Amino acid sequence: MSEYTHHRTGRVEDPADGNWQVEAAPARAGSRSSAWAGWIVFAGITMLMIGSFNAIEGLVALFDPNVYIAGPDNVLVFDLTTWGWVHLIIGVLVAITGIALLADAGWARPVTVVLAALNAIVQLTFVTVYPVWSLAAVTLCVVVIWAIVVHGSESRMDW
């Protein structure tokens, strides 16, 4: 670019002949946004929603266990109160990771994959108690993992 470039408009003027030329605006440093970058935003928002729903699911199990229809043989490994705490803790961690993913924190991508996989496993153990949400959450976790693994390198974007 010449020394006579006007940086805001990308126009170049040569004072000798008064002719204007238009140059492409320089790309921002660190800008690698592509059409696939939307998947990272989707993953972050989905993690925030899944985390919030899990936290609510855990709170319901803790404060009103009668909402869930579960006999003593229907809940795997733990009782409903313990699963309430598990859902609450994982839900908070998933929501925080979703926020970090939206903020493009470098650590958020691998942590998102781990927490989404862990949440899918926890939801599978809870499927006999709350089958529709559990299967929906597992499906969303798989989509989030796919978005991060396949398109995680697209995460640096301009808002």
Coordinates of N, CA, C and O in Angstrom, one line a residue:
M1 N 0.8 -1.1 0.0 CA 0.0 0.0 0.0 C 0.9 1.2 0.0 O 1.9 1.3 0.7
S2 N 0.5 2.2 -0.7 CA 1.3 3.4 -0.8 C 1.2 4.3 0.4 O 0.3 4.1 1.2
E3 N 2.1 5.2 0.5 CA 2.0 6.1 1.7 C 0.9 7.1 1.6 O 0.6 7.8 2.6
Y4 N 0.2 7.1 0.5 CA -0.9 8.1 0.3 C -2.3 7.4 0.5 O -3.3 7.9 0.2
T5 N -2.3 6.2 1.0 CA -3.5 5.5 1.2 C -4.3 6.1 2.4 O -3.8 6.3 3.4
H6 N -5.6 6.2 2.1 CA -6.5 6.7 3.2 C -7.1 5.4 3.8 O -7.8 4.6 3.2
H7 N -6.7 5.1 5.0 CA -7.0 3.8 5.6 C -8.4 3.5 5.9 O -8.8 2.4 5.9
R8 N -9.2 4.5 6.1 CA -10.7 4.3 6.4 C -11.4 3.8 5.1 O -12.2 2.9 5.2
T9 N -11.1 4.4 4.0 CA -11.9 4.1 2.8 C -11.2 3.2 1.9 O -11.8 2.6 1.0
G10 N -9.9 3.0 2.0 CA -9.1 2.1 1.1 C -8.8 2.8 -0.2 O -8.4 2.2 -1.1
R11 N -9.1 4.1 -0.3 CA -8.8 4.8 -1.5 C -7.4 5.3 -1.5 O -6.9 5.7 -0.5
V12 N -6.8 5.3 -2.7 CA -5.4 5.7 -2.8 C -5.4 6.9 -3.7 O -6.0 6.9 -4.8
E13 N -4.7 8.0 -3.3 CA -4.5 9.1 -4.2 C -3.1 9.4 -4.5 O -2.3 9.4 -3.6
D14 N -2.8 9.5 -5.7 CA -1.4 9.9 -6.1 C -1.5 11.4 -6.3 O -2.1 11.9 -7.2
P15 N -0.8 12.2 -5.4 CA -0.9 13.6 -5.6 C -0.4 14.2 -6.9 O -0.8 15.2 -7.3
A16 N 0.4 13.4 -7.6 CA 1.0 13.9 -8.8 C -0.1 14.0 -9.9 O -0.1 15.0 -10.6
D17 N -1.0 13.0 -10.0 CA -1.9 13.1 -11.1 C -3.4 13.3 -10.6 O -4.3 13.4 -11.4
G18 N -3.6 13.2 -9.3 CA -4.9 13.4 -8.7 C -5.9 12.3 -9.0 O -7.1 12.4 -8.7
N19 N -5.4 11.1 -9.5 CA -6.3 10.0 -9.7 C -6.5 9.2 -8.4 O -5.6 9.0 -7.6
W20 N -7.7 8.7 -8.3 CA -8.1 7.9 -7.1 C -8.2 6.4 -7.5 O -8.8 6.1 -8.6
Q21 N -7.7 5.5 -6.7 CA -7.8 4.1 -7.0 C -8.4 3.5 -5.7 O -8.1 4.0 -4.6
V22 N -9.2 2.5 -5.9 CA -9.8 1.8 -4.7 C -9.1 0.5 -4.5 O -8.9 -0.3 -5.4
E23 N -8.6 0.3 -3.2 CA -7.9 -0.9 -2.8 C -8.8 -1.6 -1.8 O -9.6 -1.0 -1.1
A24 N -8.7 -2.9 -1.8 CA -9.4 -3.7 -0.8 C -9.0 -3.3 0.6 O -7.8 -3.1 0.8
A25 N -10.0 -3.2 1.5 CA -9.6 -2.9 2.9 C -8.8 -4.0 3.5 O -9.0 -5.2 3.2
P26 N -7.8 -3.7 4.2 CA -7.0 -4.8 4.8 C -7.8 -5.6 5.8 O -8.7 -5.1 6.5
A27 N -7.5 -6.9 5.8 CA -8.1 -7.8 6.7 C -7.7 -7.5 8.2 O -6.6 -7.2 8.4
R28 N -8.6 -7.7 9.1 CA -8.3 -7.5 10.5 C -7.3 -8.6 10.9 O -7.4 -9.7 10.5
A29 N -6.4 -8.3 11.8 CA -5.5 -9.3 12.4 C -6.3 -10.3 13.1 O -7.2 -10.0 13.9
G30 N -6.0 -11.6 12.9 CA -6.7 -12.6 13.6 C -8.0 -13.0 13.1 O -8.7 -13.8 13.6
S31 N -8.5 -12.4 12.0 CA -9.8 -12.7 11.4 C -9.7 -13.9 10.5 O -9.1 -13.8 9.5
R32 N -10.3 -15.0 10.9 CA -10.4 -16.2 10.1 C -11.8 -16.7 10.0 O -12.0 -17.9 9.8
S33 N -12.7 -15.8 10.1 CA -14.1 -16.2 10.1 C -14.5 -16.8 8.7 O -14.1 -16.4 7.7
S34 N -15.3 -17.9 8.8 CA -15.8 -18.5 7.6 C -17.2 -18.8 7.8 O -17.8 -18.6 8.9
A35 N -17.8 -19.4 6.8 CA -19.2 -19.8 6.9 C -19.4 -20.8 8.0 O -20.5 -20.9 8.6
W36 N -18.4 -21.6 8.4 CA -18.5 -22.6 9.4 C -18.4 -22.1 10.8 O -18.7 -22.8 11.8
A37 N -18.0 -20.9 10.9 CA -17.8 -20.3 12.3 C -19.1 -20.2 13.0 O -19.1 -20.2 14.3
G38 N -20.2 -20.2 12.3 CA -21.5 -20.2 13.0 C -21.8 -21.5 13.8 O -22.5 -21.4 14.8
W39 N -21.1 -22.6 13.5 CA -21.3 -23.8 14.2 C -20.7 -23.6 15.6 O -21.1 -24.2 16.6
I40 N -19.6 -22.8 15.7 CA -19.0 -22.6 17.1 C -19.9 -21.8 17.9 O -20.1 -22.1 19.1
V41 N -20.6 -20.8 17.3 CA -21.6 -20.0 18.1 C -22.7 -20.9 18.5 O -23.2 -20.9 19.6
F42 N -23.2 -21.7 17.5 CA -24.2 -22.7 17.8 C -23.9 -23.6 19.0 O -24.7 -23.8 19.9
A43 N -22.6 -24.1 19.0 CA -22.2 -25.0 20.1 C -22.1 -24.2 21.4 O -22.6 -24.8 22.4
G44 N -21.7 -23.0 21.4 CA -21.6 -22.2 22.7 C -23.0 -22.0 23.2 O -23.3 -22.1 24.4
I45 N -24.0 -21.6 22.3 CA -25.3 -21.3 22.8 C -26.0 -22.6 23.2 O -26.7 -22.6 24.3
T46 N -25.8 -23.7 22.5 CA -26.3 -25.0 22.9 C -25.8 -25.4 24.2 O -26.5 -25.9 25.1
M47 N -24.5 -25.3 24.5 CA -23.9 -25.6 25.8 C -24.5 -24.8 26.9 O -24.8 -25.3 28.0
L48 N -24.7 -23.5 26.6 CA -25.4 -22.7 27.6 C -26.8 -23.1 27.9 O -27.2 -23.2 29.1
M49 N -27.5 -23.5 26.9 CA -28.9 -24.0 27.1 C -28.9 -25.3 27.8 O -29.7 -25.6 28.8
I50 N -28.1 -26.3 27.3 CA -28.0 -27.6 28.0 C -27.6 -27.5 29.4 O -28.2 -28.1 30.3
G51 N -26.6 -26.6 29.7 CA -26.2 -26.5 31.1 C -27.3 -25.9 32.0 O -27.6 -26.3 33.1
S52 N -28.1 -24.9 31.4 CA -29.2 -24.3 32.2 C -30.3 -25.4 32.4 O -30.8 -25.5 33.6
F53 N -30.6 -26.1 31.4 CA -31.6 -27.2 31.6 C -31.2 -28.2 32.5 O -32.0 -28.7 33.3
N54 N -29.9 -28.6 32.5 CA -29.4 -29.6 33.4 C -29.5 -29.1 34.8 O -29.8 -29.9 35.8
A55 N -29.1 -27.9 35.0 CA -29.1 -27.3 36.4 C -30.6 -27.3 36.9 O -30.8 -27.6 38.1
I56 N -31.5 -26.9 36.0 CA -32.9 -26.9 36.4 C -33.4 -28.3 36.8 O -34.1 -28.6 37.8
E57 N -33.0 -29.3 35.9 CA -33.3 -30.7 36.1 C -32.7 -31.2 37.5 O -33.4 -31.9 38.2
G58 N -31.5 -30.8 37.8 CA -30.9 -31.1 39.1 C -31.6 -30.5 40.3 O -31.9 -31.1 41.3
L59 N -32.0 -29.2 40.1 CA -32.7 -28.5 41.2 C -34.1 -29.2 41.4 O -34.5 -29.3 42.6
V60 N -34.8 -29.5 40.4 CA -36.1 -30.2 40.5 C -35.9 -31.5 41.2 O -36.7 -31.8 42.1
A61 N -34.9 -32.3 40.9 CA -34.6 -33.6 41.6 C -34.3 -33.4 43.0 O -34.7 -34.2 43.9
L62 N -33.7 -32.2 43.4 CA -33.3 -32.0 44.8 C -34.5 -31.5 45.6 O -34.7 -31.9 46.7
F63 N -35.3 -30.6 45.0 CA -36.3 -29.9 45.8 C -37.7 -30.5 45.7 O -38.5 -30.4 46.5
D64 N -38.0 -31.2 44.6 CA -39.3 -31.9 44.4 C -39.1 -33.2 43.6 O -39.4 -33.3 42.4
P65 N -38.5 -34.2 44.2 CA -38.3 -35.5 43.5 C -39.5 -36.2 43.0 O -39.5 -37.1 42.2
N66 N -40.7 -35.7 43.5 CA -42.0 -36.4 43.0 C -42.3 -36.0 41.6 O -43.2 -36.6 41.0
V67 N -41.6 -35.0 41.0 CA -41.8 -34.7 39.6 C -41.4 -35.8 38.7 O -42.0 -36.1 37.7
Y68 N -40.3 -36.5 39.1 CA -39.8 -37.6 38.3 C -40.5 -38.9 38.8 O -40.5 -39.2 39.9
I69 N -40.9 -39.7 37.8 CA -41.5 -41.0 38.1 C -40.4 -42.0 38.0 O -39.9 -42.3 37.0
A70 N -39.9 -42.4 39.2 CA -38.8 -43.4 39.2 C -39.0 -44.3 40.4 O -39.1 -43.8 41.5
G71 N -39.0 -45.6 40.1 CA -39.0 -46.5 41.2 C -37.6 -46.8 41.7 O -36.6 -46.3 41.1
P72 N -37.4 -47.5 42.7 CA -36.0 -47.8 43.2 C -35.1 -48.5 42.2 O -33.9 -48.3 42.3
D73 N -35.7 -49.2 41.3 CA -34.9 -49.9 40.3 C -34.7 -49.2 39.0 O -34.0 -49.6 38.1
N74 N -35.3 -48.0 38.9 CA -35.3 -47.2 37.6 C -34.1 -46.3 37.5 O -33.7 -45.9 36.5
V75 N -33.5 -46.0 38.7 CA -32.3 -45.0 38.6 C -31.1 -45.8 38.8 O -30.9 -46.6 39.7
L76 N -30.1 -45.6 37.9 CA -28.9 -46.3 37.8 C -27.9 -45.8 38.8 O -27.7 -44.6 39.0
V77 N -27.3 -46.7 39.6 CA -26.2 -46.5 40.5 C -26.6 -45.7 41.7 O -26.4 -46.1 42.8
F78 N -27.1 -44.5 41.6 CA -27.4 -43.6 42.7 C -28.9 -43.4 42.9 O -29.6 -43.8 42.0
D79 N -29.2 -42.8 44.0 CA -30.6 -42.4 44.2 C -30.9 -41.1 43.5 O -30.0 -40.4 42.9
L80 N -32.1 -40.6 43.4 CA -32.5 -39.5 42.7 C -31.9 -38.2 43.2 O -31.6 -37.3 42.5
T81 N -31.7 -38.1 44.5 CA -31.1 -36.9 45.1 C -29.6 -36.8 44.7 O -29.2 -35.7 44.3
T82 N -28.9 -37.9 44.7 CA -27.5 -37.8 44.2 C -27.5 -37.4 42.7 O -26.6 -36.6 42.3
W83 N -28.4 -38.0 41.9 CA -28.4 -37.6 40.5 C -28.8 -36.1 40.4 O -28.3 -35.4 39.4
G84 N -29.6 -35.6 41.3 CA -29.9 -34.2 41.3 C -28.7 -33.3 41.4 O -28.4 -32.3 40.7
W85 N -27.8 -33.7 42.4 CA -26.5 -33.0 42.6 C -25.6 -33.1 41.4 O -25.0 -32.1 40.9
V86 N -25.6 -34.3 40.8 CA -24.7 -34.5 39.6 C -25.2 -33.6 38.5 O -24.4 -33.0 37.8
H87 N -26.5 -33.6 38.2 CA -27.0 -32.8 37.1 C -26.8 -31.3 37.4 O -26.5 -30.5 36.5
L88 N -26.9 -30.9 38.6 CA -26.7 -29.5 39.0 C -25.3 -29.1 38.7 O -25.0 -28.0 38.1
I89 N -24.4 -29.9 39.2 CA -22.9 -29.5 39.1 C -22.5 -29.6 37.6 O -21.8 -28.6 37.1
I90 N -22.9 -30.6 36.9 CA -22.5 -30.7 35.5 C -23.2 -29.6 34.7 O -22.6 -29.0 33.8
G91 N -24.4 -29.3 35.0 CA -25.1 -28.2 34.4 C -24.5 -26.9 34.5 O -24.3 -26.1 33.5
V92 N -24.0 -26.6 35.7 CA -23.3 -25.3 35.9 C -22.0 -25.3 35.1 O -21.6 -24.3 34.5
L93 N -21.2 -26.4 35.2 CA -20.0 -26.5 34.4 C -20.2 -26.3 32.9 O -19.4 -25.7 32.2
V94 N -21.2 -27.0 32.4 CA -21.5 -26.9 31.0 C -21.9 -25.5 30.6 O -21.5 -25.0 29.5
A95 N -22.7 -24.8 31.4 CA -23.1 -23.5 31.1 C -21.9 -22.5 31.1 O -21.8 -21.7 30.2
I96 N -21.1 -22.7 32.1 CA -19.9 -21.8 32.1 C -19.0 -22.1 30.9 O -18.4 -21.1 30.3
T97 N -18.9 -23.3 30.5 CA -18.1 -23.6 29.3 C -18.7 -23.1 28.1 O -18.0 -22.6 27.2
G98 N -20.0 -23.1 28.0 CA -20.7 -22.5 26.9 C -20.4 -21.0 26.8 O -20.2 -20.5 25.7
I99 N -20.4 -20.3 27.9 CA -20.1 -18.9 27.9 C -18.6 -18.7 27.5 O -18.3 -17.8 26.7
A100 N -17.7 -19.5 28.0 CA -16.3 -19.4 27.6 C -16.1 -19.7 26.1 O -15.3 -19.1 25.4
L101 N -16.9 -20.6 25.6 CA -16.8 -20.9 24.2 C -17.3 -19.7 23.3 O -16.6 -19.4 22.3
L102 N -18.3 -19.1 23.8 CA -18.8 -17.9 23.1 C -17.8 -16.7 23.2 O -17.7 -15.9 22.3
A103 N -17.0 -16.7 24.3 CA -16.0 -15.7 24.4 C -14.7 -16.1 23.7 O -13.7 -15.3 23.8
D104 N -14.7 -17.2 23.1 CA -13.6 -17.7 22.3 C -12.3 -18.0 23.2 O -11.2 -17.8 22.8
A105 N -12.6 -18.5 24.4 CA -11.5 -18.9 25.3 C -10.8 -20.2 24.7 O -11.5 -21.1 24.3
G106 N -9.5 -20.2 24.6 CA -8.8 -21.3 24.0 C -9.1 -22.7 24.7 O -9.2 -23.7 24.1
W107 N -9.2 -22.6 26.1 CA -9.4 -23.8 26.8 C -10.8 -24.4 26.7 O -11.1 -25.5 27.0
A108 N -11.7 -23.6 26.2 CA -13.1 -24.0 26.1 C -13.4 -25.1 25.1 O -14.3 -25.9 25.4
R109 N -12.7 -25.1 24.0 CA -13.0 -26.2 23.0 C -12.7 -27.6 23.5 O -13.6 -28.4 23.5
P110 N -11.5 -27.9 24.1 CA -11.4 -29.3 24.6 C -12.3 -29.6 25.8 O -12.8 -30.7 26.0
V111 N -12.5 -28.6 26.7 CA -13.3 -28.8 27.8 C -14.8 -29.0 27.4 O -15.5 -29.8 28.0
T112 N -15.2 -28.3 26.3 CA -16.5 -28.5 25.8 C -16.7 -30.0 25.3 O -17.8 -30.6 25.6
V113 N -15.8 -30.5 24.6 CA -15.9 -31.9 24.1 C -16.0 -32.8 25.3 O -16.8 -33.7 25.3
V114 N -15.1 -32.7 26.3 CA -15.1 -33.5 27.5 C -16.4 -33.4 28.3 O -17.1 -34.5 28.6
L115 N -16.9 -32.2 28.5 CA -18.1 -32.0 29.3 C -19.4 -32.5 28.5 O -20.3 -33.1 29.1
A116 N -19.4 -32.3 27.2 CA -20.5 -32.8 26.4 C -20.6 -34.3 26.4 O -21.6 -34.9 26.5
A117 N -19.4 -34.9 26.3 CA -19.4 -36.4 26.4 C -19.8 -36.9 27.7 O -20.6 -37.8 27.9
L118 N -19.3 -36.3 28.8 CA -19.7 -36.6 30.2 C -21.2 -36.4 30.4 O -21.9 -37.3 31.0
N119 N -21.7 -35.3 29.9 CA -23.1 -35.0 30.0 C -24.0 -36.0 29.3 O -25.0 -36.5 29.8
A120 N -23.5 -36.5 28.1 CA -24.2 -37.5 27.4 C -24.3 -38.8 28.1 O -25.3 -39.4 28.2
I121 N -23.2 -39.2 28.8 CA -23.2 -40.4 29.6 C -24.1 -40.3 30.8 O -24.9 -41.2 31.1
V122 N -24.1 -39.1 31.5 CA -24.9 -38.9 32.6 C -26.4 -38.9 32.2 O -27.3 -39.5 32.9
Q123 N -26.7 -38.3 31.0 CA -28.1 -38.4 30.6 C -28.5 -39.8 30.2 O -29.7 -40.1 30.4
L124 N -27.6 -40.6 29.7 CA -28.0 -42.0 29.4 C -28.3 -42.8 30.7 O -29.2 -43.6 30.7
T125 N -27.7 -42.5 31.7 CA -28.0 -43.1 33.0 C -29.3 -42.7 33.6 O -29.9 -43.3 34.4
F126 N -29.7 -41.5 33.2 CA -31.0 -40.9 33.7 C -32.2 -41.1 32.7 O -33.3 -40.7 33.0
V127 N -31.9 -41.9 31.6 CA -32.9 -42.0 30.6 C -34.2 -42.7 31.1 O -35.3 -42.4 30.6
T128 N -34.1 -43.6 32.0 CA -35.3 -44.3 32.5 C -36.2 -43.4 33.3 O -37.4 -43.6 33.5
V129 N -35.6 -42.3 33.9 CA -36.4 -41.4 34.7 C -37.0 -40.3 33.9 O -38.1 -39.9 34.1
Y130 N -36.3 -39.8 32.9 CA -36.7 -38.6 32.1 C -36.3 -38.8 30.7 O -35.4 -38.2 30.2
P131 N -37.0 -39.8 30.0 CA -36.5 -40.3 28.7 C -36.4 -39.2 27.5 O -35.4 -39.2 26.8
V132 N -37.4 -38.4 27.4 CA -37.5 -37.5 26.3 C -36.3 -36.5 26.4 O -35.6 -36.2 25.4
W133 N -36.2 -35.8 27.5 CA -35.1 -34.8 27.7 C -33.8 -35.5 27.6 O -32.9 -35.0 27.0
S134 N -33.6 -36.7 28.2 CA -32.3 -37.3 28.2 C -31.9 -37.6 26.8 O -30.7 -37.4 26.4
L135 N -32.8 -38.2 26.0 CA -32.4 -38.5 24.6 C -32.1 -37.2 23.8 O -31.2 -37.1 22.9
A136 N -32.9 -36.1 24.0 CA -32.7 -34.9 23.3 C -31.3 -34.3 23.7 O -30.6 -33.8 22.9
A137 N -31.0 -34.4 25.0 CA -29.7 -33.8 25.5 C -28.6 -34.6 24.9 O -27.5 -34.0 24.6
V138 N -28.7 -35.9 24.8 CA -27.6 -36.7 24.3 C -27.4 -36.3 22.8 O -26.3 -36.2 22.3
T139 N -28.5 -36.2 22.1 CA -28.4 -35.7 20.7 C -27.7 -34.4 20.5 O -26.8 -34.2 19.7
L140 N -28.1 -33.4 21.4 CA -27.5 -32.1 21.3 C -26.0 -32.2 21.7 O -25.2 -31.5 21.1
C141 N -25.7 -33.0 22.7 CA -24.3 -33.2 23.0 C -23.4 -33.7 21.9 O -22.3 -33.3 21.6
V142 N -24.0 -34.7 21.1 CA -23.3 -35.2 20.0 C -23.1 -34.2 18.9 O -22.0 -34.0 18.3
V143 N -24.1 -33.4 18.7 CA -24.0 -32.3 17.7 C -22.9 -31.3 18.1 O -22.1 -30.8 17.3
V144 N -22.9 -30.9 19.4 CA -21.9 -30.0 19.9 C -20.5 -30.5 19.8 O -19.6 -29.8 19.3
I145 N -20.3 -31.8 20.1 CA -19.0 -32.4 19.9 C -18.6 -32.4 18.5 O -17.4 -32.1 18.1
W146 N -19.5 -32.7 17.6 CA -19.2 -32.7 16.1 C -18.8 -31.3 15.7 O -17.8 -31.1 15.0
A147 N -19.5 -30.2 16.2 CA -19.2 -28.9 15.8 C -17.9 -28.5 16.3 O -17.1 -27.8 15.5
I148 N -17.5 -28.8 17.5 CA -16.2 -28.4 18.0 C -15.1 -29.2 17.3 O -14.0 -28.6 17.0
V149 N -15.2 -30.5 17.2 CA -14.2 -31.3 16.6 C -13.9 -31.0 15.1 O -12.8 -30.8 14.7
V150 N -15.0 -30.8 14.4 CA -14.9 -30.6 12.9 C -14.6 -29.1 12.6 O -13.8 -28.8 11.7
H151 N -15.2 -28.2 13.4 CA -15.1 -26.8 13.0 C -14.4 -25.9 14.1 O -14.6 -24.7 14.1
G152 N -13.8 -26.6 15.0 CA -13.2 -25.8 16.1 C -12.1 -24.8 15.7 O -11.9 -23.8 16.4
S153 N -11.4 -25.1 14.6 CA -10.4 -24.1 14.2 C -11.0 -22.9 13.6 O -10.3 -21.9 13.4
E154 N -12.3 -22.8 13.4 CA -13.0 -21.6 12.8 C -13.4 -20.7 13.9 O -14.2 -19.8 13.6
S155 N -13.0 -20.9 15.1 CA -13.7 -20.2 16.2 C -13.3 -18.7 16.3 O -14.0 -18.0 17.0
R156 N -12.2 -18.3 15.8 CA -11.8 -16.8 15.9 C -12.7 -16.1 14.9 O -12.5 -16.2 13.7
M157 N -13.6 -15.3 15.4 CA -14.5 -14.6 14.5 C -14.8 -13.2 15.0 O -14.6 -12.9 16.2
D158 N -15.3 -12.4 14.1 CA -15.7 -11.0 14.4 C -17.1 -11.0 14.8 O -18.0 -11.6 14.1
W159 N -17.5 -10.3 15.8 CA -18.9 -10.2 16.2 C -19.4 -9.0 15.6 O -19.6 -8.0 15.8

